[in-house]
């Protein structure tokens, strides 16, 4: 049965409204998608959302200072941990007691914060393209121990791109910049489809009503995010994706994450980098659905 997407604004904090969208059967198991820094909820590809919505009541939303949600960082500064509380506020406002969660990049960190601080709200979690909020070291298969702070850094070409000032030279120039950003983030193992990402970013611009990029998330206070002990005690089923072309949190970051989060397991998505091109969507959707199904079976058993 076809279920049209439902849009709704929710109040996350005084003066903070968040845009949300729900798709799929209302009585299907809820799945909350949590995007990365400075990316609106419509950054989740339509094809991927539709595929997940065949089995789940999928919720995606715009973080503060993205898309159609409140843009007010300069007047009302917040911490990164407040963005995790926003995810809980979305569930509260939509009257969803517990949900499966899937987070990409910063969204994966926010999902870890919810896992650690509100485990009773999470049915399962899928963590993609992110790093562990833990000080525990990584232990390689040969027994070598590496401190968490000494794991591989972000690739230099990514840092160089992030360091460039963003000039307002019009819509098409901004789309050029964003497409090049996705080219770098996508890694070097899959052909890059420039047209696909240009269309994606054009939809993001139409959704937001502006092409101006926000820097709020990069300026937000990121202190107080470590959750070493509660993540180690975690009992919620967690899936960690391994992206072999990942330039932001390259291996062994996923392996480290799976070690320090209780009950976590790994799945490799061939060719994946720090982006969601069509080539990775099918394997990624399959992995998420297998994980949520297994988590449901475990709860039922």
mmCIF file with all atom_site columns, C-alpha atoms in Angstrom, residues 10 12-13 18 32 34-35 61 63-64 78-92 101 106-118 121-122 133 217 220-221 223-225 227:
data_model
loop_
_atom_site.group_PDB
_atom_site.id
_atom_site.type_symbol
_atom_site.label_atom_id
_atom_site.label_alt_id
_atom_site.label_comp_id
_atom_site.label_asym_id
_atom_site.label_entity_id
_atom_site.label_seq_id
_atom_site.pdbx_PDB_ins_code
_atom_site.Cartn_x
_atom_site.Cartn_y
_atom_site.Cartn_z
_atom_site.occupancy
_atom_site.B_iso_or_equiv
_atom_site.pdbx_formal_charge
_atom_site.auth_seq_id
_atom_site.auth_comp_id
_atom_site.auth_asym_id
_atom_site.auth_atom_id
_atom_site.pdbx_PDB_model_num
ATOM 1  C CA . UNK A 1 10  ? 8.429  19.928 15.905 1.00 0.00 ? 10  UNK A CA 1
ATOM 2  C CA . UNK A 1 12  ? 13.037 20.789 20.012 1.00 0.00 ? 12  UNK A CA 1
ATOM 3  C CA . UNK A 1 13  ? 13.920 23.679 22.320 1.00 0.00 ? 13  UNK A CA 1
ATOM 4  C CA . UNK A 1 18  ? 12.907 21.167 13.300 1.00 0.00 ? 18  UNK A CA 1
ATOM 5  C CA . UNK A 1 32  ? 15.258 7.405  12.431 1.00 0.00 ? 32  UNK A CA 1
ATOM 6  C CA . UNK A 1 34  ? 20.459 11.055 11.371 1.00 0.00 ? 34  UNK A CA 1
ATOM 7  C CA . UNK A 1 35  ? 22.500 13.019 8.841  1.00 0.00 ? 35  UNK A CA 1
ATOM 8  C CA . UNK A 1 61  ? 14.776 15.505 9.762  1.00 0.00 ? 61  UNK A CA 1
ATOM 9  C CA . UNK A 1 63  ? 19.304 19.474 12.011 1.00 0.00 ? 63  UNK A CA 1
ATOM 10 C CA . UNK A 1 64  ? 19.338 22.974 13.413 1.00 0.00 ? 64  UNK A CA 1
ATOM 11 C CA . UNK A 1 78  ? 24.419 25.312 21.068 1.00 0.00 ? 78  UNK A CA 1
ATOM 12 C CA . UNK A 1 79  ? 26.723 22.365 21.664 1.00 0.00 ? 79  UNK A CA 1
ATOM 13 C CA . UNK A 1 80  ? 27.079 19.307 19.454 1.00 0.00 ? 80  UNK A CA 1
ATOM 14 C CA . UNK A 1 81  ? 25.567 17.211 22.246 1.00 0.00 ? 81  UNK A CA 1
ATOM 15 C CA . UNK A 1 82  ? 22.418 19.335 21.904 1.00 0.00 ? 82  UNK A CA 1
ATOM 16 C CA . UNK A 1 83  ? 22.044 17.981 18.374 1.00 0.00 ? 83  UNK A CA 1
ATOM 17 C CA . UNK A 1 84  ? 21.834 14.485 19.865 1.00 0.00 ? 84  UNK A CA 1
ATOM 18 C CA . UNK A 1 85  ? 19.096 15.647 22.198 1.00 0.00 ? 85  UNK A CA 1
ATOM 19 C CA . UNK A 1 86  ? 17.290 16.991 19.133 1.00 0.00 ? 86  UNK A CA 1
ATOM 20 C CA . UNK A 1 87  ? 17.090 13.429 17.791 1.00 0.00 ? 87  UNK A CA 1
ATOM 21 C CA . UNK A 1 88  ? 15.372 12.372 21.008 1.00 0.00 ? 88  UNK A CA 1
ATOM 22 C CA . UNK A 1 89  ? 13.108 15.417 20.772 1.00 0.00 ? 89  UNK A CA 1
ATOM 23 C CA . UNK A 1 90  ? 12.007 14.265 17.305 1.00 0.00 ? 90  UNK A CA 1
ATOM 24 C CA . UNK A 1 91  ? 11.032 10.867 18.712 1.00 0.00 ? 91  UNK A CA 1
ATOM 25 C CA . UNK A 1 92  ? 9.239  12.532 21.630 1.00 0.00 ? 92  UNK A CA 1
ATOM 26 C CA . UNK A 1 101 ? 18.579 4.537  14.234 1.00 0.00 ? 101 UNK A CA 1
ATOM 27 C CA . UNK A 1 106 ? 28.377 13.358 12.656 1.00 0.00 ? 106 UNK A CA 1
ATOM 28 C CA . UNK A 1 107 ? 25.039 11.536 12.631 1.00 0.00 ? 107 UNK A CA 1
ATOM 29 C CA . UNK A 1 108 ? 26.905 8.414  13.704 1.00 0.00 ? 108 UNK A CA 1
ATOM 30 C CA . UNK A 1 109 ? 28.363 10.305 16.650 1.00 0.00 ? 109 UNK A CA 1
ATOM 31 C CA . UNK A 1 110 ? 24.944 11.659 17.601 1.00 0.00 ? 110 UNK A CA 1
ATOM 32 C CA . UNK A 1 111 ? 23.563 8.118  17.410 1.00 0.00 ? 111 UNK A CA 1
ATOM 33 C CA . UNK A 1 112 ? 26.304 6.976  19.796 1.00 0.00 ? 112 UNK A CA 1
ATOM 34 C CA . UNK A 1 113 ? 25.322 9.738  22.211 1.00 0.00 ? 113 UNK A CA 1
ATOM 35 C CA . UNK A 1 114 ? 21.707 8.588  22.125 1.00 0.00 ? 114 UNK A CA 1
ATOM 36 C CA . UNK A 1 115 ? 22.848 4.982  22.605 1.00 0.00 ? 115 UNK A CA 1
ATOM 37 C CA . UNK A 1 116 ? 24.880 5.985  25.637 1.00 0.00 ? 116 UNK A CA 1
ATOM 38 C CA . UNK A 1 117 ? 22.452 8.462  27.225 1.00 0.00 ? 117 UNK A CA 1
ATOM 39 C CA . UNK A 1 118 ? 19.055 7.072  26.162 1.00 0.00 ? 118 UNK A CA 1
ATOM 40 C CA . UNK A 1 121 ? 14.912 4.762  23.068 1.00 0.00 ? 121 UNK A CA 1
ATOM 41 C CA . UNK A 1 122 ? 16.942 2.684  20.588 1.00 0.00 ? 122 UNK A CA 1
ATOM 42 C CA . UNK A 1 133 ? 33.305 8.388  21.197 1.00 0.00 ? 133 UNK A CA 1
ATOM 43 C CA . UNK A 1 217 ? 28.000 22.816 13.138 1.00 0.00 ? 217 UNK A CA 1
ATOM 44 C CA . UNK A 1 220 ? 29.560 24.423 17.770 1.00 0.00 ? 220 UNK A CA 1
ATOM 45 C CA . UNK A 1 221 ? 31.216 23.395 21.047 1.00 0.00 ? 221 UNK A CA 1
ATOM 46 C CA . UNK A 1 223 ? 33.266 19.163 24.299 1.00 0.00 ? 223 UNK A CA 1
ATOM 47 C CA . UNK A 1 224 ? 31.690 16.529 26.521 1.00 0.00 ? 224 UNK A CA 1
ATOM 48 C CA . UNK A 1 225 ? 31.089 13.969 23.781 1.00 0.00 ? 225 UNK A CA 1
ATOM 49 C CA . UNK A 1 227 ? 31.020 8.108  26.311 1.00 0.00 ? 227 UNK A CA 1
#
